[in-house]
Coordinates of C-alpha atoms in Angstrom, one line a residue:
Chain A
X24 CA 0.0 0.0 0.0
X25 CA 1.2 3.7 0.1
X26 CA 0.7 7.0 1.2
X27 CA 1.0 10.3 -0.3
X28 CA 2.7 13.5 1.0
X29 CA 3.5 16.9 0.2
X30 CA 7.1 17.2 -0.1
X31 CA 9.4 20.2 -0.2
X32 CA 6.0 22.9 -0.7
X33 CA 7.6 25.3 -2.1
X34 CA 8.1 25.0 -6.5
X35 CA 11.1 24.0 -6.9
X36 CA 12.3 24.9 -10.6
X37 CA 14.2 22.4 -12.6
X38 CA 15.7 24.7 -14.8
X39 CA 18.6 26.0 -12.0
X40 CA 22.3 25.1 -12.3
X41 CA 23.0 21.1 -10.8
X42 CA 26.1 21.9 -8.9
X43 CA 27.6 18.3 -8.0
X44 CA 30.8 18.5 -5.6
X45 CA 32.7 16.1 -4.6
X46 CA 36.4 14.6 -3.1
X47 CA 36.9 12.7 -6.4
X48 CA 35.5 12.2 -9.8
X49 CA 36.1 9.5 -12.2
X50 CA 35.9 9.8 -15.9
X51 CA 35.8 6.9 -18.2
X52 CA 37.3 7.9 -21.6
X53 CA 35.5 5.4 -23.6
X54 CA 32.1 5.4 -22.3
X55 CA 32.2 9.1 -20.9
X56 CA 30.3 8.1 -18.0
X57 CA 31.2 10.1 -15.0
X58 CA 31.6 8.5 -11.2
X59 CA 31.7 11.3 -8.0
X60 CA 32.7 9.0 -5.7
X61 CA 33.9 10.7 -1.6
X62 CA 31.1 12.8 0.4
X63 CA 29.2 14.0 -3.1
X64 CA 26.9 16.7 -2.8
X65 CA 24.3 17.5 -5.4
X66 CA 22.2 20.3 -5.3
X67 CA 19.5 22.3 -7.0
X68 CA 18.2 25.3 -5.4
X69 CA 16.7 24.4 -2.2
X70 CA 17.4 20.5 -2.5
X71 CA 20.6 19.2 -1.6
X72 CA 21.2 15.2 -2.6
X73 CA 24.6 14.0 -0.6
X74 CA 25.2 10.3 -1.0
X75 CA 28.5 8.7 -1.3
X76 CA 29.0 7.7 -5.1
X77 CA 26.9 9.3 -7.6
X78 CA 27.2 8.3 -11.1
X79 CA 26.2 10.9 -13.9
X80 CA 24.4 9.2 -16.7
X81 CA 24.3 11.4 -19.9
X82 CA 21.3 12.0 -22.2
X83 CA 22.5 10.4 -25.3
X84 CA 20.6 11.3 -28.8
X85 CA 20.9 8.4 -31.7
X86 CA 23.2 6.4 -29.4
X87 CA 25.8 9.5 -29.0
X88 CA 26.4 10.9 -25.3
X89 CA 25.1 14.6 -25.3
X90 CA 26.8 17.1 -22.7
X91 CA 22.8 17.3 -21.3
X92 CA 23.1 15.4 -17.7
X93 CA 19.4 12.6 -17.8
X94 CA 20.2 10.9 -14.9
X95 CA 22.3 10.7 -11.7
X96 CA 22.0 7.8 -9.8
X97 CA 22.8 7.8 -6.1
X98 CA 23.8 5.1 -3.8
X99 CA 25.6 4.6 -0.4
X100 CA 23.7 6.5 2.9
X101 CA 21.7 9.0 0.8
X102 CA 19.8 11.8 2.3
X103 CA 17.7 14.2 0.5
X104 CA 17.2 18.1 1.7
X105 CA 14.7 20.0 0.4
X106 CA 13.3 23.0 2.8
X107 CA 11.9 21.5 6.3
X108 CA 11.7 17.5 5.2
X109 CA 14.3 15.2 5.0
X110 CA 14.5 11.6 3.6
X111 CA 17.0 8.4 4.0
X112 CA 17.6 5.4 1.3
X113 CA 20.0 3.4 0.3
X114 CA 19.6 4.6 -3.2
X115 CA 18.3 7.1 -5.3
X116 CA 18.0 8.4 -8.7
X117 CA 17.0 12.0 -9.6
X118 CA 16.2 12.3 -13.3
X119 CA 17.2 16.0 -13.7
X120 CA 15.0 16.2 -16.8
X121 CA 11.9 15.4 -15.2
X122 CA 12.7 16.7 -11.7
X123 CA 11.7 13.9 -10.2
X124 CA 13.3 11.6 -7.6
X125 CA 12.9 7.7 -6.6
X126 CA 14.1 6.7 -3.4
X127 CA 14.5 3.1 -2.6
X128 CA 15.8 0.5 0.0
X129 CA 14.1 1.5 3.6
X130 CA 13.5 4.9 3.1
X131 CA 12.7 6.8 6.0
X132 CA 10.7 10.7 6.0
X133 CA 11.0 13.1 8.5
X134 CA 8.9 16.1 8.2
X135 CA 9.5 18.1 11.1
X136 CA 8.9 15.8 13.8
X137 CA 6.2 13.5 11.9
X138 CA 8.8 10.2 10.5
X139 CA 7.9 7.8 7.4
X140 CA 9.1 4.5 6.4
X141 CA 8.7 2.9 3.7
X142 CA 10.5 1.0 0.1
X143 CA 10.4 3.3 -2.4
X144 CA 9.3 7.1 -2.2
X145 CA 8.9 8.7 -5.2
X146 CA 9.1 12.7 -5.3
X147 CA 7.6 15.2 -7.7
X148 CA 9.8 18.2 -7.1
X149 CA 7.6 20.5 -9.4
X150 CA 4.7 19.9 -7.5
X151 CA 6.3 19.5 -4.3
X152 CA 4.5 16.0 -3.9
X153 CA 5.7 13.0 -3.0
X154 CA 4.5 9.1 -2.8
X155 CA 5.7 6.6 -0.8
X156 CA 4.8 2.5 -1.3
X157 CA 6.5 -0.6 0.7
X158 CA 5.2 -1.7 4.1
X159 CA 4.4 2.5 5.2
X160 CA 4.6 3.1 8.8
X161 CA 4.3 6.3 10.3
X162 CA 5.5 7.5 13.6
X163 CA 3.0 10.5 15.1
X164 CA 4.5 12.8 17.6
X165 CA 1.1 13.1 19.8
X166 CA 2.6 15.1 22.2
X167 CA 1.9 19.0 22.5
X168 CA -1.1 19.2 24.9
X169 CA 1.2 18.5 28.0
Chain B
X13 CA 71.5 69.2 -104.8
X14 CA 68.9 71.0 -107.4
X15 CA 67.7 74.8 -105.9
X16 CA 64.5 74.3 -104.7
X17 CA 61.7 77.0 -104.0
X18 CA 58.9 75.1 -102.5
X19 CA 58.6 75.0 -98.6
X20 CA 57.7 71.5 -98.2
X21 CA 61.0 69.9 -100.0
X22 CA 63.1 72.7 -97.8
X23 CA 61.3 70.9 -94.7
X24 CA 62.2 67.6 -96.0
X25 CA 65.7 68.9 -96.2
X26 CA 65.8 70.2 -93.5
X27 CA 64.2 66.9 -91.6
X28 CA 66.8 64.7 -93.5
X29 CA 69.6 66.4 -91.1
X30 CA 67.7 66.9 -87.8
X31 CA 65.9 63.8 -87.2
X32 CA 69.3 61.5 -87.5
X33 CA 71.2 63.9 -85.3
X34 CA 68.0 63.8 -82.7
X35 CA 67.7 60.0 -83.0
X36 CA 71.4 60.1 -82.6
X37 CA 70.7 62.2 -79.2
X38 CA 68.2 59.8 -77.9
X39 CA 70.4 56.5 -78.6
X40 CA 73.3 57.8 -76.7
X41 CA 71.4 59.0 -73.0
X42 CA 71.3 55.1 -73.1
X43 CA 75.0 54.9 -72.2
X44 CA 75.7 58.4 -70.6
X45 CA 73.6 59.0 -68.3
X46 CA 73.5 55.8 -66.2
X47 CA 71.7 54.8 -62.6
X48 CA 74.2 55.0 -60.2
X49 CA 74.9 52.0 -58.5
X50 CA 75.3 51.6 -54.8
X51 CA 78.0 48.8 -53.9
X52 CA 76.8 48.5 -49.7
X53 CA 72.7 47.2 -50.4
X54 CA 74.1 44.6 -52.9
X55 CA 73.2 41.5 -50.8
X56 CA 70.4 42.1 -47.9
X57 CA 71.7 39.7 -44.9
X58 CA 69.7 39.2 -41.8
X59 CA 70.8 40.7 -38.6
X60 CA 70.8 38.1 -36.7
X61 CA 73.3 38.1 -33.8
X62 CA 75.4 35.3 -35.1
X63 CA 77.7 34.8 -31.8
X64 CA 74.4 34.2 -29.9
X65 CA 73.7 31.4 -32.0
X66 CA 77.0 30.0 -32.4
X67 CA 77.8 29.8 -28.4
X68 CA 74.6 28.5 -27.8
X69 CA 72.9 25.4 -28.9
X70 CA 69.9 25.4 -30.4
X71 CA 67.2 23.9 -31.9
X72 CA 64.7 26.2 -34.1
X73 CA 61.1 24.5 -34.6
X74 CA 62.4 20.9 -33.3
X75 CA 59.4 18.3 -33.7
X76 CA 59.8 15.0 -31.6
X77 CA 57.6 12.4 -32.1
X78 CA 57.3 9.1 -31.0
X79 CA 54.6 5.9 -29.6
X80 CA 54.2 4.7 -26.4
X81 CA 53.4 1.5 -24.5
X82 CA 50.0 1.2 -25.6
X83 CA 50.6 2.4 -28.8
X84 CA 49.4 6.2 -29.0
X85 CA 51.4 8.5 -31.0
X86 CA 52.8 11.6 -29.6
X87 CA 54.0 14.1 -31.7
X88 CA 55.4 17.2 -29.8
X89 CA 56.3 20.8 -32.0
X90 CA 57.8 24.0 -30.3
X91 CA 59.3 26.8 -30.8
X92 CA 62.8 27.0 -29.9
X93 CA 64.7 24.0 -27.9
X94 CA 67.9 24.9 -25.5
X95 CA 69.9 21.7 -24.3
X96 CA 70.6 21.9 -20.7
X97 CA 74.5 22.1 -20.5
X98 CA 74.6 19.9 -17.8
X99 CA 72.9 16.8 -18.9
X100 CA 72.5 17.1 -22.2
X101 CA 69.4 14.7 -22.6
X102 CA 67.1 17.6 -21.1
X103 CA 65.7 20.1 -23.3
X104 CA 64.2 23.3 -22.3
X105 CA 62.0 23.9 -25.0
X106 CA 59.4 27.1 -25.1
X107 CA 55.9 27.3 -26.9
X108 CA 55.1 23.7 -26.8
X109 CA 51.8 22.0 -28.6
X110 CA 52.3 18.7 -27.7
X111 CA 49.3 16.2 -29.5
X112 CA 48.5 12.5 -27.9
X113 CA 46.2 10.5 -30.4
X114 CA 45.4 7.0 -28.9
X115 CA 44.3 4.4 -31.2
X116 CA 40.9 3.4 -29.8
X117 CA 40.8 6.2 -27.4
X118 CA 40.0 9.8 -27.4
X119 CA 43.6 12.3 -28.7
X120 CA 44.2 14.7 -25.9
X121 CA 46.0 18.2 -27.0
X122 CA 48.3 20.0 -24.5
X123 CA 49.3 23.9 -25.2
X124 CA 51.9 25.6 -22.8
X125 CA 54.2 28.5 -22.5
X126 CA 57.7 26.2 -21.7
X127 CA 58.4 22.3 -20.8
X128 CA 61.0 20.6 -19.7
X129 CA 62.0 17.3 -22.3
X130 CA 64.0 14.5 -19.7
X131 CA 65.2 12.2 -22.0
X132 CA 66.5 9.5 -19.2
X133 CA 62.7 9.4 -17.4
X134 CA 61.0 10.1 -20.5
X135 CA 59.2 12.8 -19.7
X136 CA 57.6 16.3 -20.4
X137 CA 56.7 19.0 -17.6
X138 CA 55.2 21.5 -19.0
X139 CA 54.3 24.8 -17.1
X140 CA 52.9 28.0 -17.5
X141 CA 49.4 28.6 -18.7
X142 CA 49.1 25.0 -19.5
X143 CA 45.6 23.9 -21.3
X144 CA 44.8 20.6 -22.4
X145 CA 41.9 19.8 -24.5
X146 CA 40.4 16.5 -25.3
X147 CA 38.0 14.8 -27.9
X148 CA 36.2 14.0 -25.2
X149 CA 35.0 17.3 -24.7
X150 CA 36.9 18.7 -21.7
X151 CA 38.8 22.2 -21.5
X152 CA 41.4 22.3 -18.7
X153 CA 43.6 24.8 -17.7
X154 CA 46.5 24.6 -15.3
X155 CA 49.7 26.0 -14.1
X156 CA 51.4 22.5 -14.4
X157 CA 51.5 19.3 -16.1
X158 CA 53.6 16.4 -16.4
X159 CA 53.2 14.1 -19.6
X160 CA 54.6 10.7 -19.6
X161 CA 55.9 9.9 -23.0
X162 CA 56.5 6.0 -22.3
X163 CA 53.1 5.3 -20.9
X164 CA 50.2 7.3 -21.6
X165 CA 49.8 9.3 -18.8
X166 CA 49.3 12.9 -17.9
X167 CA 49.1 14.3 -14.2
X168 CA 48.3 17.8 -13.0
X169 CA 49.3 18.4 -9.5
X170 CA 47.8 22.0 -9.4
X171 CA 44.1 23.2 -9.6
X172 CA 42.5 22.4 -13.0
X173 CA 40.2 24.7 -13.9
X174 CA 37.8 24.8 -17.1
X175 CA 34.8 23.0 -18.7
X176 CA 33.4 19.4 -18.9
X177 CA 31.0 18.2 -21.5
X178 CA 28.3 18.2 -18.9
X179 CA 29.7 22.0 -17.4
X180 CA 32.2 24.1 -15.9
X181 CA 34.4 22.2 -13.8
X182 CA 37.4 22.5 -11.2
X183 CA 39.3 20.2 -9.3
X184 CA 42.1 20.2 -6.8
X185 CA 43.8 18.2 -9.7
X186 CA 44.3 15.3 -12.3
X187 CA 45.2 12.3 -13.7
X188 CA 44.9 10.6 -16.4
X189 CA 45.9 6.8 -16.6
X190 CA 45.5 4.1 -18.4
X191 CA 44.0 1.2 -17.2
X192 CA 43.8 -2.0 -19.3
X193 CA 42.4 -0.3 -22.3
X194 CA 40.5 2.0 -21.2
X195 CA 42.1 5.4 -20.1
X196 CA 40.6 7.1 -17.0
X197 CA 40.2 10.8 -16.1
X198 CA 40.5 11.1 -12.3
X199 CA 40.2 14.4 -10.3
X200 CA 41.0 14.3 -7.0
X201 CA 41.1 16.6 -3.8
X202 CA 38.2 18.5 -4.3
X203 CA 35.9 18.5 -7.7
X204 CA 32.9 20.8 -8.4
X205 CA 31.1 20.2 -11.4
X206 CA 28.4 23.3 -12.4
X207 CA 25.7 21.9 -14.7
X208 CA 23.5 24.4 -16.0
X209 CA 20.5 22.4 -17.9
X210 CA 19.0 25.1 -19.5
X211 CA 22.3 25.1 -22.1

């Protein structure tokens, strides 16, 4: 089953710079693919995506690698950032294209003090949406009225 | 000579005496009044300080080229090339292009003020406004580079600034090695790559 949530309000706009940083990147010659690989940080506006390998995967057009960035593909502890929420997975893969981001391998949510778990969460950063599936269980701080 | 009384035959009389004595005029200004010639300009000669070159070795558009171990060809032109008195397998050679083209690869050009040829190690450090470019897209500048002619490698120990395929980069520095076959682009202590999408 799954649950929906808003994720991140505020628009976030797809068209800003990606600034990826890094201890070390790896280029392979032949292929062109691209490995950050040592504490990466990727971020876009208000999201930050750290994680610690993040391979780039290019667009490529007729079978030829274009310098437009389609994919980067997380893994290794990675947290997403965006505004008040926060979410943990084991991997994650944020099609920069499509602003959107799939989480996966026990993700856990934490908005504010409310906390999410499930397998896969998949977030709509345009809208600011986000969906999670996988054995959901929520943690409700019912505190407040002490 | 019969008397004549018309005016035309007196001209032609007349013209029958001046025109040979003007032609005569005309033929010799050919001979007397000559261009004077000026022995010093006979041969231009450059000026060219000719004891500079002749204490001092050196090496005018030199062009080394050669393979390495996994069969890339390097072909390296300059400028001018100085042997070092001391050992005389180093050259200190100024306005290098150097050109790596690997056979399956990508070819990698290097452009740099001066470099440093070391015949024993085989290798060339080039320095000052150092840029390498390859097919692979990327546009690197640096203040120092080492190219290994035997095996294809080329480090950067200094920051490397410039532009990716996907966008402006900079790293704390590089390498490139060769792995097997394939040859790897590494940058190490500190990369940040700026991807703008809407390019």
């Amino acid at each position: 089953q799954g649950a929906s949530v808003a994720f991140g309000g505020l628009k976030h706009d797809a068209s800003q710079p990606v600034e990826i940083t890094a201890d070390e990147l790896t280029v392979d010659q032949a292929t062109g693919s691209a490995v950050f690989t040592g504490n990466v940080v990727a971020g876009q506006g208000e999201m930050r995506l750290s994680a610690g390998r993040v391979q780039v995967q290019y667009a490529t057009e007729n079978g030829q690698a274009t310098g437009r960035i389609d994919q980067l593909v997380a893994t290794g502890n990675v947290t997403l950032v965006n505004g008040a929420e926060a979410a943990e997975a084991e991997k994650a893969v944020y099609s920069v294209g499509g602003s959107q981001i799939v989480m996966t391998g026990n993700v856990i949510l934490t908005q504010g003090i409310n906390a999410l778990s499930g397998e896969k969460l998949t977030v709509d950063l345009t809208s600011g949406s986000g969906r999670m599936e996988g054995r959901v269980r929520t943690i409700f701080q019912t505190g407040g009225n002490k | 000579m019969a008397r004549v009384d018309n005016r035309y035959s007196r001209f032609v009389q007349w013209a029958k005496i001046i025109f040979p004595l003007v032609a005569l005029g005309l033929l010799s200004t050919m001979f007397l009044f000559s261009r004077n010639l000026d022995p010093s300009d006979a041969i231009p000669f450059a000026e060219i300080d000719v004891e500079k070159i002749a204490r001092e070795q050196q090496l005018t558009a030199p062009r080394f080229s050669g393979t390495t171990s996994d069969g890339s060809a390097i072909v390296v032109d300059a400028e001018r090339a100085v042997p070092d008195l001391t050992d005389l397998r180093r050259l200190t050679i100024s306005k290098v292009v150097a050109r790596i083209e690997s056979i399956s690869g990508p070819s990698y050009g290097i452009i740099a003020n001066s470099a440093v040829y070391d015949g024993t190690v085989n290798t060339l450090d080039l320095e000052g406004d150092v840029r390498l470019s390859t097919s692979t897209g990327y546009k690197l500048e640096t203040n120092k580079l080492v190219a290994n002619l035997v095996a294809t490698e080329i480090t950067a120990p200094n920051t490397v600034t410039g532009r990716a395929p996907a966008g402006v980069l900079q790293a704390g520095s590089m390498a490139l090695t060769t792995d097997g076959t394939t040859q790897v682009l590494v940058f190490k202590n500190g990369v940040k790559l700026v991807y703008d999408p809407k390019e």
